[in-house]
Amino acid sequence: MKKLSIAVKIGSGFLLVLIMFTVVSIVSIQNTKKLKENENWVDHTNEVLFKIENVLGHLKDAETGQRGFIITGLERYLEPYEQAIPEIQKDVSDLKQLTSDNDNQQRRIENLNTLISDKLAELKQTIDLRRDSGFEAAHDVVVTDAGKKVMDDIREILDSMIEEENNLLQTRKEVALAATNTAKSTILWFTIIAGVIVILLVIYYVRIIAVPIKKLSVIAKKTSLGEITAIKEDTNRKDEIGVLIESFKQMQEYLLLKAEQANKIAEGDLTIEVKAISDDDIMGVAFTSMIKNLRQQINEITEGVNVISSSSSEIMAMVSQLASGSAETASSISETSSTIEEIKQTAEVSNQKAIEVAESAAKIAGVSQNGNKAVTETIEGMNKIKQQMESIAAIVIQLSEKSIMIGDITTAVNDIAEQSNLLAVNASIEAAKAGEQGKGFSVVAQEIKNLSERSKESTAQIKTIISDIQKEISRAVMATEQGGKVIDEGLRLSSSASEVITTLAASIEQAAQSSLQIAAASQQQVVGMDQIATAMESINETSVQSSSSAKQTEESLTGLNDLGVKLLNLMKKYKLK
Amino acid sequence: MKNDKKTILKQRADKLSISLEKKVVSGEQIKVLEFLLSTEKYAIDSTYINEVISISEITPLPCTPDFIVGIINLRGKIISVMDIKKFLSISGADTANIKKVIIVKHSDIELGIIADEILGNSIIQLNEIQTKVTSITDVNKNFITGVTNKKLIVLDIKELLLSEKIIINEEI
């Protein structure tokens, strides 16, 4: 039994129960078939009885119609007789067919047929007599009692037939009852036996399957909660339960091994070697890679912790800088806030100014038209001035020529004066040679000399004056030339001024539109500045918070630094190869 | 205007009256012609002077010393012209185109002396002439009579004309 598998055990039990129930259902089906047959025979008997009653009834109807006609002589009393004649024929043939399996009844029906023919003949005779010969003849025939005697024979045969059928019915009922009783007892006994077998099977299965599984499930539940309890079940069983228990024991051993390895890892001993039992050994593979990764990670963490401890001291320095920086930021923010307030006021002023500029631009547009007109007039005036300048230049050139002529004349006069001087000197020399007589002459010579000197002085003065005049004239010529150029320049400038003014008018129009846009924009700017001011307040709060946060961070960093040292100490506990 | 004219006339009268006073005061006196060489005033005794002329063209002569400027034609007479500044080693720029030439004569020697400016005739007292002046160089000492108190250098033209230096006898 112990070597059979659970599947065979369960299968054979259920096969036994199936056989029992098959027997019960065969018995039931056969019994039901018998009952059905019996019922059909009962129905058949009842139909035969009904037909017999019908034959008698119709015979009575025919007799009744004959009697009515005989008594009255009226044709209408023959109606029941005429209706009953075909019915009687039909009923007798049906009856013959129904009782074809019973020889006794067939013989009786032969007799009955003869008797019915006799009766019908008697009836027909009497009816014909009455119709042909009148009441007395018919009456005489009737009172012979021949008809009555036939009728009584018919009654007798029919009664015997009824009795025969009733006996048959009784026999069949008894047979049916006996079959039913047998079936009942058979079904009852088989059901009882099947129930007992089922109960026994259930007990057996509970013992060999449910109980060990229950125990295993309790242990599995404990195992799932981490408690590993040893299994005391015997391991002689070779079926599925035995295999399950064995596997469970192996699993527990495996778990205990892994727990031991995990314990070592937990203690920081990473020198242990874990080998996976197979490629499908998930935990083994996981433990192998875990140890490998842990070694690598701990190396990396150690490096990281070193970096953290050095970094945290750097961060501390940076945070203290940050703290001072945030203080500076706070002061900068307050300066910015005041600056924003100033900008806001400026924006308001610029808004106002932009509106004023728009108004001014409209005025300037009018002014520029006047300016254009004025420039046109200026151009006309410039042209007149140019003509005047040209005539002045001609006059000045004439003056220059005249002054040159004067210069030539004065040179001649100077020469004359020079000569006069020399003549005076010579005269004076001659006078000296003449002695006393020459004294008066020497006075005259002196006077001539004086005159010539005065002439020289005058000519010198005239020369200087003329040279001055020449300089002035050349300056005047240059001035007129420059004036001409200036006027040309002025003409050019005033025509370009006209263009400029036209362009300016267009520009002013644009400027007016632009200034309106500026007004709108500066309005938005004012709104924006308000928003910035609010934002700056929140920034100020934030900076105060960040300042305090920096201090807190500094404190926290001290803790972090300590933590780094602790971490370093912790990492030293790990044993690596 | 009347006042101006009056003052001018008064000044003129004063000048004339001073010259008369001098004449009254004078003892032994000579008449000289005053002229300018550069910025210095020189004087020559009027008795040696023939006349003063103004001339624009001087014909240069070859094979003559530096101080001989050239020759001129004066009314048919050929007269040599001397630059007395170079002769007396007086520094100064070259004279203008139109040159005043003083024609001097002594015992048939006629010579033209170039002057920068002719100042006019004047009378000087002989006792006013100081003969011993240290500033005058030894070379030229022979040709200078002396210096008056008005810094007028009086040339001894007679000595100059008779000096051996002026006699041109150069052989080429």
Short mmCIF file of C-alpha atoms in Angstrom, two decimals, chain A residues 10 33 39 134 226 231 351 363 405 407 422 440 470 531:
data_model
loop_
_atom_site.label_atom_id
_atom_site.label_comp_id
_atom_site.label_asym_id
_atom_site.label_seq_id
_atom_site.Cartn_x
_atom_site.Cartn_y
_atom_site.Cartn_z
CA ILE A 10 -7.86 8.14 -4.89
CA LYS A 33 -39.37 -0.06 -17.56
CA GLU A 39 -49.28 0.65 -16.70
CA GLY A 134 -98.89 -2.99 -38.69
CA GLY A 226 10.89 32.73 10.05
CA ILE A 231 9.82 17.63 11.05
CA ASN A 351 4.64 108.08 -18.00
CA LYS A 363 2.29 121.19 -31.34
CA MET A 405 47.25 152.53 -58.57
CA GLY A 407 50.46 152.67 -54.33
CA LEU A 422 69.49 164.59 -52.49
CA GLY A 440 70.91 182.14 -47.64
CA GLN A 470 45.19 146.23 -49.50
CA GLN A 531 4.95 93.40 -8.38
#
